[in-house]
Tab-separated table of C-alpha atoms in Angstrom:
chain	number	residue	atom	x	y	z
A	3	ALA	CA	0.558	12.845	-9.659
A	4	GLN	CA	0.565	9.499	-8.280
A	5	THR	CA	-1.525	6.431	-9.446
A	6	VAL	CA	-2.573	3.012	-7.602
A	7	THR	CA	-3.856	0.156	-9.626
A	8	GLN	CA	-4.935	-2.941	-8.371
A	9	SER	CA	-6.003	-4.803	-11.112
A	10	GLN	CA	-8.368	-7.870	-9.531
A	11	PRO	CA	-12.007	-6.662	-7.918
A	12	GLU	CA	-12.386	-9.808	-6.195
A	13	MET	CA	-10.427	-13.052	-5.227
A	14	SER	CA	-11.010	-15.890	-3.305
A	15	VAL	CA	-8.862	-18.748	-1.556
A	16	GLN	CA	-9.523	-21.795	0.137
A	17	GLU	CA	-9.026	-21.818	3.614
A	18	ALA	CA	-5.041	-22.841	4.341
A	19	GLU	CA	-3.797	-22.209	0.885
A	20	THR	CA	-1.510	-19.077	-0.361
A	21	VAL	CA	-3.010	-15.850	-2.086
A	22	THR	CA	-1.218	-13.020	-4.019
A	23	LEU	CA	-2.709	-10.200	-4.112
A	24	SER	CA	-1.436	-7.827	-7.359
A	25	CYS	CA	-0.845	-3.859	-7.135
A	26	THR	CA	1.068	-1.157	-9.217
A	27	TYR	CA	1.830	2.409	-8.842
A	28	ASP	CA	3.564	4.992	-10.928
A	29	THR	CA	5.247	7.566	-9.525
A	30	SER	CA	8.505	9.651	-10.828
A	31	GLU	CA	9.852	9.660	-6.826
A	32	ASN	CA	12.655	7.946	-5.551
A	33	ASN	CA	11.571	7.828	-2.064
A	34	TYR	CA	8.440	6.590	-1.037
A	35	TYR	CA	6.562	4.393	1.238
A	36	LEU	CA	3.944	1.422	0.218
A	37	PHE	CA	1.213	-0.361	2.499
A	38	TRP	CA	-1.413	-2.249	2.590
A	39	TYR	CA	-4.110	-2.092	4.350
A	40	LYS	CA	-7.114	-4.850	5.241
A	41	GLN	CA	-10.422	-3.851	5.598
A	42	PRO	CA	-13.067	-6.058	7.034
A	43	PRO	CA	-16.812	-5.732	7.129
A	44	SER	CA	-16.174	-4.119	10.228
A	45	ARG	CA	-15.235	-1.016	7.943
A	46	GLN	CA	-12.043	-0.606	10.271
A	47	MET	CA	-8.962	0.665	8.204
A	48	ILE	CA	-6.088	-2.585	9.181
A	49	LEU	CA	-2.433	-2.060	8.754
A	50	VAL	CA	-1.300	-4.965	7.055
A	51	ILE	CA	2.530	-4.218	6.158
A	52	ARG	CA	4.557	-1.673	5.404
A	53	GLN	CA	7.615	-1.040	2.699
A	54	GLU	CA	10.533	1.661	2.374
A	55	ALA	CA	11.067	2.029	-1.098
A	56	TYR	CA	14.680	2.287	0.060
A	57	LYS	CA	14.841	-1.066	1.458
A	58	GLN	CA	15.560	-3.826	-0.997
A	59	GLN	CA	14.450	-6.433	1.271
A	60	ASN	CA	10.912	-7.577	0.976
A	61	ALA	CA	8.679	-6.468	4.660
A	62	THR	CA	7.388	-9.806	6.144
A	63	GLU	CA	4.790	-9.993	8.676
A	64	ASN	CA	3.630	-13.392	10.149
A	65	ARG	CA	1.432	-15.055	7.109
A	66	PHE	CA	1.897	-11.690	5.373
A	67	SER	CA	4.576	-10.780	2.846
A	68	VAL	CA	5.271	-8.676	-0.314
A	69	ASN	CA	6.886	-8.773	-2.961
A	70	PHE	CA	8.660	-5.142	-4.124
A	71	GLN	CA	9.838	-4.853	-7.589
A	72	LYS	CA	10.798	-1.220	-7.910
A	73	ALA	CA	11.739	-0.982	-11.435
A	74	ALA	CA	8.673	-2.578	-12.493
A	75	LYS	CA	6.632	-0.467	-9.614
A	76	SER	CA	5.023	-3.503	-8.743
A	77	PHE	CA	4.065	-4.189	-4.950
A	78	SER	CA	2.187	-7.764	-4.588
A	79	LEU	CA	0.829	-9.052	-1.100
A	80	LYS	CA	0.744	-12.651	-0.564
A	81	ILE	CA	-0.869	-13.892	2.157
A	82	SER	CA	-0.065	-17.919	3.183
A	83	ASP	CA	-1.894	-20.216	5.408
A	84	SER	CA	-5.468	-18.122	4.217
A	85	GLN	CA	-7.686	-18.248	7.299
A	86	LEU	CA	-11.418	-17.366	7.671
A	87	GLY	CA	-10.125	-14.095	9.519
A	88	ASP	CA	-8.590	-12.762	6.333
A	89	THR	CA	-11.678	-11.957	4.467
A	90	ALA	CA	-11.483	-8.041	3.852
A	91	MET	CA	-11.047	-5.669	1.189
A	92	TYR	CA	-7.669	-5.238	0.738
A	93	PHE	CA	-6.289	-1.885	-0.434
A	94	CYS	CA	-2.735	-0.532	-1.698
A	95	ALA	CA	-1.429	2.006	-0.673
A	96	PHE	CA	1.295	4.999	-1.520
A	97	MET	CA	2.998	7.439	0.335
A	98	THR	CA	5.599	10.042	-1.259
A	99	THR	CA	7.785	11.370	1.337
A	100	TYR	CA	9.227	14.705	-0.529
A	101	SER	CA	8.676	18.035	1.031
A	102	GLY	CA	5.705	19.751	-0.350
A	103	ALA	CA	2.084	20.135	-0.473
A	104	GLY	CA	1.240	16.574	-1.661
A	105	SER	CA	4.036	14.642	0.921
A	106	TYR	CA	3.158	11.956	3.342
A	107	GLN	CA	-0.494	11.857	1.821
A	108	LEU	CA	-1.889	8.138	1.008
A	109	THR	CA	-3.218	7.152	-2.437
A	110	PHE	CA	-4.866	4.473	-2.351
A	111	GLY	CA	-6.220	1.554	-4.774
A	112	LYS	CA	-9.531	0.885	-5.506
A	113	GLY	CA	-9.182	-2.620	-3.733
A	114	THR	CA	-9.372	-6.051	-4.219
A	115	LYS	CA	-12.470	-8.180	-2.425
A	116	LEU	CA	-10.634	-11.244	-1.261
A	117	SER	CA	-12.642	-14.261	0.344
A	118	VAL	CA	-11.568	-17.223	1.978
A	119	ILE	CA	-13.520	-20.665	1.913
A	120	PRO	CA	-14.092	-22.588	4.615
B	6	ASP	CA	-3.889	0.046	23.355
B	7	ALA	CA	-4.067	3.518	21.538
B	8	ARG	CA	-6.181	4.008	19.121
B	9	VAL	CA	-7.952	6.667	17.075
B	10	THR	CA	-11.640	7.790	17.771
B	11	GLN	CA	-14.547	8.639	15.913
B	12	THR	CA	-17.905	10.010	16.307
B	13	PRO	CA	-20.893	9.387	15.601
B	14	ARG	CA	-19.998	6.096	14.002
B	15	ASP	CA	-23.383	6.279	12.330
B	16	LYS	CA	-25.431	9.414	11.196
B	17	VAL	CA	-28.210	9.562	8.721
B	18	THR	CA	-29.663	13.407	8.083
B	19	GLU	CA	-31.657	14.914	5.510
B	20	MET	CA	-30.347	17.262	2.802
B	21	GLY	CA	-29.789	20.850	4.322
B	22	GLN	CA	-29.083	19.656	7.560
B	23	GLU	CA	-25.460	20.679	9.129
B	24	VAL	CA	-23.272	17.789	9.900
B	25	THR	CA	-20.081	17.431	12.698
B	26	MET	CA	-17.683	15.120	12.849
B	27	ARG	CA	-15.658	14.561	15.457
B	28	CYS	CA	-12.039	13.006	15.886
B	29	GLN	CA	-9.730	12.312	18.503
B	30	PRO	CA	-6.136	10.881	17.079
B	31	ILE	CA	-4.006	8.813	19.485
B	32	LEU	CA	-2.129	10.948	21.755
B	33	GLY	CA	1.303	12.565	20.660
B	34	HIS	CA	0.662	11.935	17.014
B	35	ASN	CA	1.241	15.257	15.223
B	36	THR	CA	-0.610	14.669	12.027
B	37	VAL	CA	-4.289	14.174	11.261
B	38	PHE	CA	-6.260	13.174	7.781
B	39	TRP	CA	-9.702	13.123	6.635
B	40	TYR	CA	-10.418	10.885	4.248
B	41	ARG	CA	-13.848	9.868	2.427
B	42	GLN	CA	-14.852	6.560	1.085
B	43	THR	CA	-17.617	6.217	-1.755
B	44	MET	CA	-18.206	3.577	-4.148
B	45	LYS	CA	-17.750	4.981	-6.836
B	46	GLN	CA	-14.705	6.823	-6.054
B	47	GLY	CA	-12.925	4.410	-3.481
B	48	LEU	CA	-10.633	6.243	-0.843
B	49	GLU	CA	-10.033	9.734	-1.290
B	50	LEU	CA	-7.798	12.698	0.940
B	51	LEU	CA	-10.205	15.157	1.877
B	52	ALA	CA	-7.941	17.350	4.436
B	53	TYR	CA	-4.620	16.906	6.108
B	54	PHE	CA	-3.269	18.603	9.541
B	55	ARG	CA	0.224	19.015	10.793
B	56	ASN	CA	0.786	20.261	14.408
B	57	ARG	CA	-2.867	21.230	14.070
B	58	ALA	CA	-2.203	23.748	11.102
B	59	PRO	CA	-4.309	22.969	7.924
B	60	LEU	CA	-1.244	21.893	5.088
B	61	ASP	CA	-3.810	20.754	2.405
B	62	ASP	CA	-7.486	20.799	1.944
B	63	SER	CA	-7.540	20.685	-1.954
B	64	GLY	CA	-9.634	17.703	-1.853
B	65	MET	CA	-12.599	19.213	-0.075
B	66	PRO	CA	-15.565	21.375	-1.655
B	67	LYS	CA	-14.560	24.775	-0.023
B	68	ASP	CA	-18.364	25.818	-0.212
B	69	ARG	CA	-19.786	23.362	2.122
B	70	PHE	CA	-16.713	21.292	3.794
B	71	SER	CA	-14.802	22.901	6.248
B	72	ALA	CA	-12.177	20.888	8.894
B	73	GLU	CA	-10.528	22.308	12.300
B	74	MET	CA	-8.319	21.394	14.698
B	75	PRO	CA	-9.180	23.481	17.815
B	76	ASP	CA	-6.679	21.379	20.158
B	77	ALA	CA	-4.353	18.578	19.671
B	78	THR	CA	-6.652	15.823	20.974
B	79	LEU	CA	-9.432	17.008	18.443
B	80	ALA	CA	-10.367	17.596	14.606
B	81	THR	CA	-13.794	18.247	13.356
B	82	LEU	CA	-15.475	18.238	9.922
B	83	LYS	CA	-18.047	19.919	9.356
B	84	ILE	CA	-20.472	20.113	5.887
B	85	GLN	CA	-23.117	22.795	5.431
B	86	PRO	CA	-25.364	22.613	3.796
B	87	SER	CA	-25.058	18.666	3.618
B	88	GLU	CA	-26.346	16.852	-0.147
B	89	PRO	CA	-27.135	13.380	-1.277
B	90	ARG	CA	-24.077	13.028	-2.542
B	91	ASP	CA	-21.652	13.792	0.559
B	92	SER	CA	-23.596	9.920	1.627
B	93	ALA	CA	-19.792	8.124	2.384
B	94	VAL	CA	-17.829	6.716	5.023
B	95	TYR	CA	-15.775	9.517	5.969
B	96	PHE	CA	-12.099	8.490	7.954
B	97	CYS	CA	-9.818	10.074	10.083
B	98	ALA	CA	-6.672	8.797	10.673
B	99	SER	CA	-3.046	10.095	12.734
B	100	GLY	CA	0.233	9.312	12.324
B	101	LEU	CA	3.289	10.538	14.062
B	102	GLN	CA	5.375	12.477	11.548
B	103	THR	CA	9.203	11.640	12.175
B	104	GLY	CA	9.725	11.283	8.553
B	105	ALA	CA	6.787	9.154	6.864
B	106	ASP	CA	5.305	7.454	9.253
B	107	THR	CA	1.850	4.754	9.231
B	108	GLN	CA	-1.463	6.424	9.369
B	109	TYR	CA	-4.166	4.680	12.076
B	110	PHE	CA	-7.587	5.034	11.089
B	111	GLY	CA	-10.258	5.720	13.003
B	112	PRO	CA	-13.344	3.337	12.716
B	113	GLY	CA	-14.706	5.875	10.575
B	114	THR	CA	-18.303	7.804	10.796
B	115	ARG	CA	-20.975	6.251	8.142
B	116	LEU	CA	-22.996	9.423	6.771
B	117	THR	CA	-26.559	9.509	4.949
B	118	VAL	CA	-28.123	12.554	3.227
B	119	LEU	CA	-31.391	11.805	2.494
């Protein structure tokens, strides 16, 4: 079974600064996908960024980028130029792609609560 | 702007009552997932449908929970009878499984069982 670990329950960052959220995972699979989802106080789960394990290039979406280290099974999220609207819970998630009963399901970490301070 | 919808947004009920939560996936998506979120357990998968057929419901307490897709535009999650430990936020997500694809989440139903 896959596991996802987010070791930072809470973090804070000053507005306009950069912050990095950590995520590690454990799997025996070679092909999989990794995601970061954001959950603001509205509780809506919003996709932030996605990374395919077969791609060496790190994914980037505007101010959000990842540092994907496949050998280390690490998938951190970097938020640049933090904005007040980035205040939310951030969840790291893993999806396996093998054909089987557990395929295409998301396994989530416990989340990191990020507060952006004005 | 296509999105997953869920009703009701909030539900308060008494122990022993039946609860039905509904989800409308994004048009054209062929996979639907039900997740439960609690402070203690985090986000857990309850059930998973592909092309309306249940593929995995191993995360669901079988004696009281049931999930169905009567048609491609509606998924339901039913709890009968409800218990206080069922209090949680229940999310529906949908995706287009052409490989592994992104799951898009609805706004969730917050269930409180008194």
